[in-house]
Amino acid sequence: MEGEIGFLGLGIMGKAISMNLLRHGFKVTVWNRTISRCDELVEHGASMAETPAAVVKKCKYTIAMLSDPPAAFSVVFDKDGVLEQICHGKGYIDMSTVDCDTSMKIGEAITSKGGYFLEAPVSGSKKPAEDGQLVILAAGEKTLYEEALPAFDVMGKKSFFLGKVGNGAKMKLVVNMIMGSMMNAFSEGLILADKSGLNSQTLLDVLDLGAIANPMFKMKGPTMIQKNYSPAFPLKHQQKDMRLALALGDENSVSMPVAAAANEAFKKARSMGLGDLDFSAVHEAVKFPEGSS
Ligand SMILES: NC(=O)C1=CN([C@@H]2O[C@H](COP(=O)(O)OP(=O)(O)OC[C@H]3O[C@@H](n4cnc5c(N)ncnc54)[C@H](OP(=O)(O)O)[C@@H]3O)[C@@H](O)[C@H]2O)C=CC1
Ligand SMILES: O=CCCC(=O)O
């Protein structure tokens, strides 16, 4: 990737990824809606721009990592947005988790101005982003994918090129739908063990030695027992992903009762004011369902 890389969106993931790029010697120009969030990146050597359009004007490649479909649309289509400066020879890579339709609309707008578009949502959370251990699920313009590989190699442990725009978004939603359902089953199991007089830590030890051992149970189990829900993956984003995955199921006539029930638990957790905590905080909603105290 020649020249400076633009980066839009410095939330949990955007900050970790852009910091990692800086650490590996990339020149990065950042923008964030809440401008003060740029300060720490600037202290670590980034340049800062006032608007998404200014970032795109300056950089051949611009990456975005934004919360949801409305945010992804806003930075592209609104005043001072990406579309005002995107043109032939410039690439736009959206790493936000959005639905297929959102990604396609953004891709069409970028390419209609002569730009190149790649969607590249990621698997892996805050720590993998800090450590360059993400899994990148790219789709769209193959040439842009190949040009972006030096940066993807810094961000992640593996990149997949999945074909046409929409396939990355779909793959990401399927993975997160499974993850959200697993988190609910795990939570129910922790509660059942506790209420029936078993030791929670012993349950974690047993799980970790068996066929359903996985990094999520290993990492989140101890913090859930301690009720520590410091956000790595905000619950409001997991619920957004369940909602978008259920819509994908709807479009494809796929019945998903397990995912639908998990989505209800995440909605309940949001209504309890837990949306900004880690998605494992759904544990509190599972523990105290509607009507109980
Ligand atoms: N955290 C995680 O573990 C993972 C998250 N993801 C996905 O990555 C994306 C980012 O997640 P994460 O970093 O955790 O989220 P955060 O909530 O920490 O950050 C969201 C970012 O989006 C910006 N934003 C929100 N609304 C708008 C808007 N209308 N216009 C412009 N900018 C906006 C925020 O700006 P501001 O600072 O001004 O609020 C912030 O920079 C999401 O799609 C999420 O689903 C994917 C893999 C893992
Ligand atoms: O979208 C968030 C995914 C979090 C993870 O893969 O650990």
mmCIF file of C-alpha atoms and ligand atoms in Angstrom:
data_model
loop_
_atom_site.group_PDB
_atom_site.id
_atom_site.type_symbol
_atom_site.label_atom_id
_atom_site.label_comp_id
_atom_site.label_asym_id
_atom_site.label_seq_id
_atom_site.Cartn_x
_atom_site.Cartn_y
_atom_site.Cartn_z
ATOM 1 C CA MET A 1 0.000 0.000 0.000
ATOM 2 C CA GLU A 2 1.782 3.120 -1.146
ATOM 3 C CA GLY A 3 1.360 6.507 0.562
ATOM 4 C CA GLU A 4 -0.688 7.335 3.575
ATOM 5 C CA ILE A 5 -3.652 5.224 4.738
ATOM 6 C CA GLY A 6 -6.796 7.042 5.838
ATOM 7 C CA PHE A 7 -8.729 5.666 8.798
ATOM 8 C CA LEU A 8 -12.313 6.632 9.686
ATOM 9 C CA GLY A 9 -13.729 5.568 13.060
ATOM 10 C CA LEU A 10 -11.608 5.262 16.179
ATOM 11 C CA GLY A 11 -13.846 3.212 18.450
ATOM 12 C CA ILE A 12 -12.602 0.089 20.221
ATOM 13 C CA MET A 13 -11.634 -1.636 16.960
ATOM 14 C CA GLY A 14 -10.618 1.359 14.847
ATOM 15 C CA LYS A 15 -8.281 2.661 17.532
ATOM 16 C CA ALA A 16 -6.621 -0.743 18.025
ATOM 17 C CA ILE A 17 -6.208 -1.373 14.292
ATOM 18 C CA SER A 18 -4.878 2.072 13.419
ATOM 19 C CA MET A 19 -2.491 1.994 16.390
ATOM 20 C CA ASN A 20 -1.202 -1.346 15.114
ATOM 21 C CA LEU A 21 -0.704 0.069 11.611
ATOM 22 C CA LEU A 22 1.295 2.972 13.066
ATOM 23 C CA ARG A 23 3.409 0.573 15.105
ATOM 24 C CA HIS A 24 4.278 -1.289 11.919
ATOM 25 C CA GLY A 25 5.468 1.848 10.147
ATOM 26 C CA PHE A 26 2.412 2.777 8.076
ATOM 27 C CA LYS A 27 1.652 6.468 7.779
ATOM 28 C CA VAL A 28 -1.957 6.971 8.889
ATOM 29 C CA THR A 29 -4.352 9.942 8.708
ATOM 30 C CA VAL A 30 -7.289 9.540 11.086
ATOM 31 C CA TRP A 31 -10.762 10.999 11.478
ATOM 32 C CA ASN A 32 -13.419 10.320 14.086
ATOM 33 C CA ARG A 33 -16.871 11.856 14.557
ATOM 34 C CA THR A 34 -15.922 12.765 18.135
ATOM 35 C CA ILE A 35 -12.732 14.509 17.131
ATOM 36 C CA SER A 36 -11.064 14.303 20.568
ATOM 37 C CA ARG A 37 -10.678 10.549 20.058
ATOM 38 C CA CYS A 38 -8.006 11.365 17.436
ATOM 39 C CA ASP A 39 -5.663 12.846 20.064
ATOM 40 C CA GLU A 40 -4.125 9.601 21.270
ATOM 41 C CA LEU A 41 -3.448 8.462 17.714
ATOM 42 C CA VAL A 42 -1.829 11.813 16.898
ATOM 43 C CA GLU A 43 0.399 11.376 19.966
ATOM 44 C CA HIS A 44 1.521 8.099 18.420
ATOM 45 C CA GLY A 45 2.394 9.679 15.066
ATOM 46 C CA ALA A 46 -0.861 9.810 13.104
ATOM 47 C CA SER A 47 -2.005 12.873 11.185
ATOM 48 C CA MET A 48 -5.550 14.045 11.640
ATOM 49 C CA ALA A 49 -8.124 15.402 9.182
ATOM 50 C CA GLU A 50 -11.270 17.415 9.814
ATOM 51 C CA THR A 51 -13.685 15.388 7.679
ATOM 52 C CA PRO A 52 -13.969 12.013 5.893
ATOM 53 C CA ALA A 53 -13.713 13.908 2.584
ATOM 54 C CA ALA A 54 -10.418 15.491 3.678
ATOM 55 C CA VAL A 55 -9.034 12.041 4.555
ATOM 56 C CA VAL A 56 -9.968 10.632 1.143
ATOM 57 C CA LYS A 57 -8.551 13.687 -0.622
ATOM 58 C CA LYS A 58 -5.192 13.096 1.075
ATOM 59 C CA CYS A 59 -4.968 9.300 0.934
ATOM 60 C CA LYS A 60 -5.007 6.773 -1.882
ATOM 61 C CA TYR A 61 -6.575 4.176 0.442
ATOM 62 C CA THR A 62 -9.147 4.859 3.158
ATOM 63 C CA ILE A 63 -10.336 2.290 5.690
ATOM 64 C CA ALA A 64 -13.525 2.667 7.767
ATOM 65 C CA MET A 65 -14.460 0.886 11.010
ATOM 66 C CA LEU A 66 -17.854 2.197 12.116
ATOM 67 C CA SER A 67 -20.596 1.010 14.408
ATOM 68 C CA ASP A 68 -23.494 0.044 12.152
ATOM 69 C CA PRO A 69 -25.254 0.604 8.789
ATOM 70 C CA PRO A 70 -26.425 4.191 9.555
ATOM 71 C CA ALA A 71 -22.855 5.166 10.563
ATOM 72 C CA ALA A 72 -21.360 3.465 7.499
ATOM 73 C CA PHE A 73 -23.824 5.340 5.251
ATOM 74 C CA SER A 74 -23.312 8.631 7.021
ATOM 75 C CA VAL A 75 -19.545 8.890 6.490
ATOM 76 C CA VAL A 76 -19.951 8.060 2.810
ATOM 77 C CA PHE A 77 -23.085 9.968 1.758
ATOM 78 C CA ASP A 78 -23.372 12.927 4.137
ATOM 79 C CA LYS A 79 -21.875 16.394 3.595
ATOM 80 C CA ASP A 80 -18.057 16.265 3.743
ATOM 81 C CA GLY A 81 -18.312 12.511 3.278
ATOM 82 C CA VAL A 82 -16.187 10.029 1.358
ATOM 83 C CA LEU A 83 -18.157 10.426 -1.905
ATOM 84 C CA GLU A 84 -17.107 14.050 -2.253
ATOM 85 C CA GLN A 85 -13.479 13.065 -2.880
ATOM 86 C CA ILE A 86 -13.447 9.452 -4.005
ATOM 87 C CA CYS A 87 -12.323 9.131 -7.613
ATOM 88 C CA HIS A 88 -10.458 6.932 -10.045
ATOM 89 C CA GLY A 89 -7.341 5.430 -8.463
ATOM 90 C CA LYS A 90 -8.590 5.666 -4.871
ATOM 91 C CA GLY A 91 -9.702 2.691 -2.767
ATOM 92 C CA TYR A 92 -12.287 2.554 0.020
ATOM 93 C CA ILE A 93 -12.296 -0.409 2.410
ATOM 94 C CA ASP A 94 -15.196 -0.731 4.850
ATOM 95 C CA MET A 95 -14.376 -3.057 7.762
ATOM 96 C CA SER A 96 -17.580 -2.286 9.727
ATOM 97 C CA THR A 97 -20.019 -5.137 10.364
ATOM 98 C CA VAL A 98 -23.034 -4.285 8.223
ATOM 99 C CA ASP A 99 -25.577 -6.160 6.109
ATOM 100 C CA CYS A 100 -25.120 -7.116 2.490
ATOM 101 C CA ASP A 101 -27.511 -4.434 1.189
ATOM 102 C CA THR A 102 -25.701 -1.614 2.993
ATOM 103 C CA SER A 103 -22.357 -2.793 1.688
ATOM 104 C CA MET A 104 -23.640 -3.099 -1.877
ATOM 105 C CA LYS A 105 -25.140 0.407 -1.825
ATOM 106 C CA ILE A 106 -21.876 1.873 -0.540
ATOM 107 C CA GLY A 107 -19.885 -0.154 -3.082
ATOM 108 C CA GLU A 108 -22.078 1.030 -5.961
ATOM 109 C CA ALA A 109 -21.724 4.662 -4.909
ATOM 110 C CA ILE A 110 -17.933 4.390 -4.663
ATOM 111 C CA THR A 111 -17.538 2.636 -7.998
ATOM 112 C CA SER A 112 -19.951 5.064 -9.710
ATOM 113 C CA LYS A 113 -17.367 7.763 -8.925
ATOM 114 C CA GLY A 114 -14.537 5.644 -10.336
ATOM 115 C CA GLY A 115 -13.231 4.448 -6.960
ATOM 116 C CA TYR A 116 -12.496 0.867 -5.878
ATOM 117 C CA PHE A 117 -14.452 -0.800 -3.098
ATOM 118 C CA LEU A 118 -13.776 -3.669 -0.746
ATOM 119 C CA GLU A 119 -15.804 -4.764 2.256
ATOM 120 C CA ALA A 120 -13.605 -6.377 4.895
ATOM 121 C CA PRO A 121 -15.386 -7.116 8.191
ATOM 122 C CA VAL A 122 -13.334 -8.966 10.761
ATOM 123 C CA SER A 123 -13.594 -11.799 13.238
ATOM 124 C CA GLY A 124 -11.745 -11.194 16.480
ATOM 125 C CA SER A 125 -12.162 -8.537 19.102
ATOM 126 C CA LYS A 126 -10.168 -5.797 20.875
ATOM 127 C CA LYS A 127 -7.160 -7.917 21.895
ATOM 128 C CA PRO A 128 -6.750 -9.665 18.515
ATOM 129 C CA ALA A 129 -7.001 -6.208 16.899
ATOM 130 C CA GLU A 130 -4.225 -4.915 19.167
ATOM 131 C CA ASP A 131 -2.115 -8.014 18.499
ATOM 132 C CA GLY A 132 -2.685 -8.201 14.728
ATOM 133 C CA GLN A 133 -4.574 -11.489 15.055
ATOM 134 C CA LEU A 134 -7.861 -10.673 13.322
ATOM 135 C CA VAL A 135 -9.472 -12.792 10.616
ATOM 136 C CA ILE A 136 -10.336 -10.635 7.621
ATOM 137 C CA LEU A 137 -13.407 -11.489 5.527
ATOM 138 C CA ALA A 138 -12.927 -9.446 2.365
ATOM 139 C CA ALA A 139 -15.059 -9.246 -0.771
ATOM 140 C CA GLY A 140 -15.342 -6.882 -3.719
ATOM 141 C CA GLU A 141 -12.560 -5.507 -5.912
ATOM 142 C CA LYS A 142 -9.841 -8.170 -6.086
ATOM 143 C CA THR A 143 -7.134 -5.686 -7.142
ATOM 144 C CA LEU A 144 -7.829 -3.572 -4.074
ATOM 145 C CA TYR A 145 -7.714 -6.708 -1.915
ATOM 146 C CA GLU A 146 -4.273 -7.549 -3.282
ATOM 147 C CA GLU A 147 -3.047 -3.991 -2.777
ATOM 148 C CA ALA A 148 -4.385 -4.009 0.807
ATOM 149 C CA LEU A 149 -2.709 -7.296 1.766
ATOM 150 C CA PRO A 150 0.380 -5.668 3.349
ATOM 151 C CA ALA A 151 -1.952 -3.829 5.746
ATOM 152 C CA PHE A 152 -4.216 -6.876 6.244
ATOM 153 C CA ASP A 153 -1.126 -8.945 7.076
ATOM 154 C CA VAL A 154 -0.367 -6.501 9.903
ATOM 155 C CA MET A 155 -3.984 -6.462 11.144
ATOM 156 C CA GLY A 156 -4.709 -10.150 10.962
ATOM 157 C CA LYS A 157 -3.514 -13.735 11.103
ATOM 158 C CA LYS A 158 -5.501 -14.734 8.007
ATOM 159 C CA SER A 159 -7.343 -12.970 5.191
ATOM 160 C CA PHE A 160 -10.057 -14.545 3.065
ATOM 161 C CA PHE A 161 -11.169 -13.180 -0.315
ATOM 162 C CA LEU A 162 -14.805 -14.261 -0.651
ATOM 163 C CA GLY A 163 -15.777 -12.938 -4.096
ATOM 164 C CA LYS A 164 -18.460 -10.361 -4.790
ATOM 165 C CA VAL A 165 -19.516 -7.556 -2.423
ATOM 166 C CA GLY A 166 -21.950 -8.900 0.162
ATOM 167 C CA ASN A 167 -20.216 -12.226 0.744
ATOM 168 C CA GLY A 168 -17.934 -10.736 3.417
ATOM 169 C CA ALA A 169 -20.908 -9.157 5.186
ATOM 170 C CA LYS A 170 -22.863 -12.411 5.029
ATOM 171 C CA MET A 171 -19.965 -14.521 6.325
ATOM 172 C CA LYS A 172 -19.440 -12.116 9.208
ATOM 173 C CA LEU A 173 -23.141 -12.176 10.161
ATOM 174 C CA VAL A 174 -23.293 -15.977 10.073
ATOM 175 C CA VAL A 175 -20.227 -16.202 12.336
ATOM 176 C CA ASN A 176 -21.584 -13.643 14.795
ATOM 177 C CA MET A 177 -25.039 -15.246 14.802
ATOM 178 C CA ILE A 178 -23.410 -18.502 15.910
ATOM 179 C CA MET A 179 -21.316 -16.639 18.491
ATOM 180 C CA GLY A 180 -24.319 -14.813 19.971
ATOM 181 C CA SER A 181 -26.301 -18.060 20.252
ATOM 182 C CA MET A 182 -23.325 -19.794 21.882
ATOM 183 C CA MET A 183 -22.962 -16.983 24.391
ATOM 184 C CA ASN A 184 -26.586 -17.466 25.468
ATOM 185 C CA ALA A 185 -26.235 -21.248 25.828
ATOM 186 C CA PHE A 186 -23.015 -20.725 27.794
ATOM 187 C CA SER A 187 -24.720 -18.233 30.063
ATOM 188 C CA GLU A 188 -27.634 -20.576 30.735
ATOM 189 C CA GLY A 189 -25.160 -23.340 31.537
ATOM 190 C CA LEU A 190 -23.259 -21.175 34.029
ATOM 191 C CA ILE A 191 -26.527 -20.268 35.755
ATOM 192 C CA LEU A 192 -27.806 -23.853 35.791
ATOM 193 C CA ALA A 193 -24.529 -25.075 37.286
ATOM 194 C CA ASP A 194 -24.608 -22.390 39.970
ATOM 195 C CA LYS A 195 -28.299 -22.811 40.894
ATOM 196 C CA SER A 196 -27.969 -26.583 41.093
ATOM 197 C CA GLY A 197 -25.074 -26.342 43.502
ATOM 198 C CA LEU A 198 -22.090 -26.879 41.199
ATOM 199 C CA ASN A 199 -18.893 -24.857 41.265
ATOM 200 C CA SER A 200 -18.711 -22.462 38.289
ATOM 201 C CA GLN A 201 -14.937 -22.661 37.954
ATOM 202 C CA THR A 202 -15.121 -26.475 37.882
ATOM 203 C CA LEU A 203 -17.661 -26.212 35.042
ATOM 204 C CA LEU A 204 -15.201 -24.016 33.122
ATOM 205 C CA ASP A 205 -12.405 -26.539 33.717
ATOM 206 C CA VAL A 206 -14.596 -29.419 32.494
ATOM 207 C CA LEU A 207 -15.702 -27.469 29.397
ATOM 208 C CA ASP A 208 -12.135 -26.559 28.556
ATOM 209 C CA LEU A 209 -11.074 -30.203 28.422
ATOM 210 C CA GLY A 210 -13.917 -31.433 26.240
ATOM 211 C CA ALA A 211 -15.215 -31.299 22.682
ATOM 212 C CA ILE A 212 -16.837 -27.861 23.088
ATOM 213 C CA ALA A 213 -13.728 -26.113 24.449
ATOM 214 C CA ASN A 214 -13.265 -22.783 22.687
ATOM 215 C CA PRO A 215 -11.429 -19.468 23.171
ATOM 216 C CA MET A 216 -14.650 -17.566 23.922
ATOM 217 C CA PHE A 217 -15.670 -19.759 26.870
ATOM 218 C CA LYS A 218 -12.074 -19.708 28.123
ATOM 219 C CA MET A 219 -11.762 -15.934 27.932
ATOM 220 C CA LYS A 220 -15.261 -14.809 28.938
ATOM 221 C CA GLY A 221 -16.106 -17.494 31.523
ATOM 222 C CA PRO A 222 -13.949 -16.132 34.370
ATOM 223 C CA THR A 223 -15.007 -12.520 33.778
ATOM 224 C CA MET A 224 -18.693 -13.481 33.628
ATOM 225 C CA ILE A 225 -18.393 -15.265 36.970
ATOM 226 C CA GLN A 226 -16.876 -12.046 38.366
ATOM 227 C CA LYS A 227 -19.594 -9.903 36.685
ATOM 228 C CA ASN A 228 -16.835 -7.977 34.899
ATOM 229 C CA TYR A 229 -18.332 -6.764 31.642
ATOM 230 C CA SER A 230 -15.731 -4.214 30.589
ATOM 231 C CA PRO A 231 -16.449 -3.844 26.849
ATOM 232 C CA ALA A 232 -14.313 -5.557 24.216
ATOM 233 C CA PHE A 233 -17.291 -6.217 21.921
ATOM 234 C CA PRO A 234 -20.194 -3.949 22.930
ATOM 235 C CA LEU A 235 -23.471 -5.773 23.471
ATOM 236 C CA LYS A 236 -25.388 -3.250 21.328
ATOM 237 C CA HIS A 237 -23.242 -4.310 18.335
ATOM 238 C CA GLN A 238 -23.803 -8.023 18.999
ATOM 239 C CA GLN A 239 -27.559 -7.375 19.067
ATOM 240 C CA LYS A 240 -27.257 -5.433 15.796
ATOM 241 C CA ASP A 241 -25.485 -8.444 14.284
ATOM 242 C CA MET A 242 -28.192 -10.857 15.524
ATOM 243 C CA ARG A 243 -30.834 -8.560 14.025
ATOM 244 C CA LEU A 244 -29.028 -8.387 10.665
ATOM 245 C CA ALA A 245 -28.376 -12.158 10.662
ATOM 246 C CA LEU A 246 -32.064 -12.842 11.355
ATOM 247 C CA ALA A 247 -32.961 -10.570 8.429
ATOM 248 C CA LEU A 248 -30.581 -12.589 6.255
ATOM 249 C CA GLY A 249 -32.359 -15.731 7.464
ATOM 250 C CA ASP A 250 -35.674 -14.110 6.574
ATOM 251 C CA GLU A 251 -34.490 -13.301 3.039
ATOM 252 C CA ASN A 252 -33.348 -16.903 2.565
ATOM 253 C CA SER A 253 -36.328 -18.609 4.308
ATOM 254 C CA VAL A 254 -34.036 -20.096 6.949
ATOM 255 C CA SER A 255 -35.737 -20.812 10.246
ATOM 256 C CA MET A 256 -33.454 -19.807 13.146
ATOM 257 C CA PRO A 257 -35.323 -20.294 16.440
ATOM 258 C CA VAL A 258 -32.116 -20.503 18.486
ATOM 259 C CA ALA A 259 -30.760 -17.234 17.072
ATOM 260 C CA ALA A 260 -34.176 -15.579 17.495
ATOM 261 C CA ALA A 261 -34.239 -16.515 21.190
ATOM 262 C CA ALA A 262 -30.666 -15.271 21.619
ATOM 263 C CA ASN A 263 -31.615 -11.988 19.957
ATOM 264 C CA GLU A 264 -34.460 -11.561 22.449
ATOM 265 C CA ALA A 265 -31.995 -11.974 25.329
ATOM 266 C CA PHE A 266 -29.673 -9.340 23.810
ATOM 267 C CA LYS A 267 -32.665 -7.003 23.342
ATOM 268 C CA LYS A 268 -33.650 -7.583 26.945
ATOM 269 C CA ALA A 269 -30.081 -6.761 28.005
ATOM 270 C CA ARG A 270 -30.211 -3.525 26.002
ATOM 271 C CA SER A 271 -33.482 -2.600 27.693
ATOM 272 C CA MET A 272 -31.716 -3.158 31.037
ATOM 273 C CA GLY A 273 -29.156 -0.499 30.028
ATOM 274 C CA LEU A 274 -26.355 -2.990 29.295
ATOM 275 C CA GLY A 275 -25.799 -2.048 25.622
ATOM 276 C CA ASP A 276 -22.427 -0.381 26.100
ATOM 277 C CA LEU A 277 -21.025 -3.243 28.190
ATOM 278 C CA ASP A 278 -19.396 -6.332 26.737
ATOM 279 C CA PHE A 279 -21.766 -8.706 24.933
ATOM 280 C CA SER A 280 -21.145 -11.261 27.709
ATOM 281 C CA ALA A 281 -23.323 -8.995 29.904
ATOM 282 C CA VAL A 282 -26.263 -10.808 28.320
ATOM 283 C CA HIS A 283 -25.538 -13.115 31.261
ATOM 284 C CA GLU A 284 -27.390 -10.611 33.485
ATOM 285 C CA ALA A 285 -30.465 -10.711 31.234
ATOM 286 C CA VAL A 286 -30.418 -14.513 31.163
ATOM 287 C CA LYS A 287 -30.034 -14.553 34.954
ATOM 288 C CA PHE A 288 -32.907 -12.157 35.504
ATOM 289 C CA PRO A 289 -35.458 -12.706 32.731
ATOM 290 C CA GLU A 290 -38.631 -10.625 32.369
ATOM 291 C CA GLY A 291 -40.683 -10.576 35.527
ATOM 292 C CA SER A 292 -38.042 -11.942 37.893
ATOM 293 C CA SER A 293 -35.879 -9.906 40.206
HETATM 294 N N1 LIG B 1 -15.495 -4.602 19.310
HETATM 295 C C1 LIG B 1 -15.365 -5.780 18.712
HETATM 296 O O1 LIG B 1 -14.956 -6.771 19.339
HETATM 297 C C2 LIG B 1 -15.684 -5.962 17.277
HETATM 298 C C3 LIG B 1 -16.476 -5.094 16.574
HETATM 299 N N2 LIG B 1 -16.752 -5.321 15.247
HETATM 300 C C4 LIG B 1 -17.562 -4.390 14.483
HETATM 301 O O2 LIG B 1 -16.721 -3.291 14.188
HETATM 302 C C5 LIG B 1 -17.476 -2.082 14.184
HETATM 303 C C6 LIG B 1 -16.899 -1.113 15.208
HETATM 304 O O3 LIG B 1 -16.973 -1.718 16.463
HETATM 305 P P1 LIG B 1 -16.340 -1.054 17.780
HETATM 306 O O4 LIG B 1 -15.070 -0.385 17.449
HETATM 307 O O5 LIG B 1 -16.378 -2.102 18.808
HETATM 308 O O6 LIG B 1 -17.453 0.027 18.090
HETATM 309 P P2 LIG B 1 -17.404 1.372 18.965
HETATM 310 O O7 LIG B 1 -18.795 1.576 19.433
HETATM 311 O O8 LIG B 1 -16.311 1.308 19.955
HETATM 312 O O9 LIG B 1 -17.014 2.490 17.886
HETATM 313 C C7 LIG B 1 -17.942 2.881 16.909
HETATM 314 C C8 LIG B 1 -17.322 3.913 15.999
HETATM 315 O O10 LIG B 1 -18.314 4.328 15.039
HETATM 316 C C9 LIG B 1 -18.414 5.767 15.097
HETATM 317 N N3 LIG B 1 -19.764 6.203 14.756
HETATM 318 C C10 LIG B 1 -20.933 5.781 15.303
HETATM 319 N N4 LIG B 1 -21.977 6.398 14.707
HETATM 320 C C11 LIG B 1 -21.447 7.242 13.785
HETATM 321 C C12 LIG B 1 -22.010 8.142 12.842
HETATM 322 N N5 LIG B 1 -23.342 8.307 12.725
HETATM 323 N N6 LIG B 1 -21.173 8.836 12.054
HETATM 324 C C13 LIG B 1 -19.836 8.679 12.153
HETATM 325 N N7 LIG B 1 -19.232 7.846 13.017
HETATM 326 C C14 LIG B 1 -20.042 7.118 13.816
HETATM 327 C C15 LIG B 1 -18.029 6.124 16.518
HETATM 328 O O11 LIG B 1 -17.689 7.487 16.598
HETATM 329 P P3 LIG B 1 -17.772 8.309 18.003
HETATM 330 O O12 LIG B 1 -16.467 8.066 18.683
HETATM 331 O O13 LIG B 1 -17.985 9.704 17.597
HETATM 332 O O14 LIG B 1 -18.964 7.733 18.763
HETATM 333 C C16 LIG B 1 -16.846 5.185 16.715
HETATM 334 O O15 LIG B 1 -15.701 5.670 16.079
HETATM 335 C C17 LIG B 1 -18.922 -2.498 14.447
HETATM 336 O O16 LIG B 1 -19.576 -2.674 13.229
HETATM 337 C C18 LIG B 1 -18.778 -3.831 15.178
HETATM 338 O O17 LIG B 1 -19.913 -4.641 15.026
HETATM 339 C C19 LIG B 1 -16.191 -6.374 14.576
HETATM 340 C C20 LIG B 1 -15.378 -7.252 15.199
HETATM 341 C C21 LIG B 1 -15.104 -7.151 16.620
HETATM 342 O O1 LIG B 2 -17.876 -8.804 15.866
HETATM 343 C C1 LIG B 2 -17.236 -9.109 16.872
HETATM 344 C C2 LIG B 2 -16.565 -10.385 16.962
HETATM 345 C C3 LIG B 2 -15.856 -10.625 18.237
HETATM 346 C C4 LIG B 2 -15.010 -11.858 18.109
HETATM 347 O O2 LIG B 2 -14.893 -12.445 17.019
HETATM 348 O O3 LIG B 2 -14.412 -12.224 19.137
#
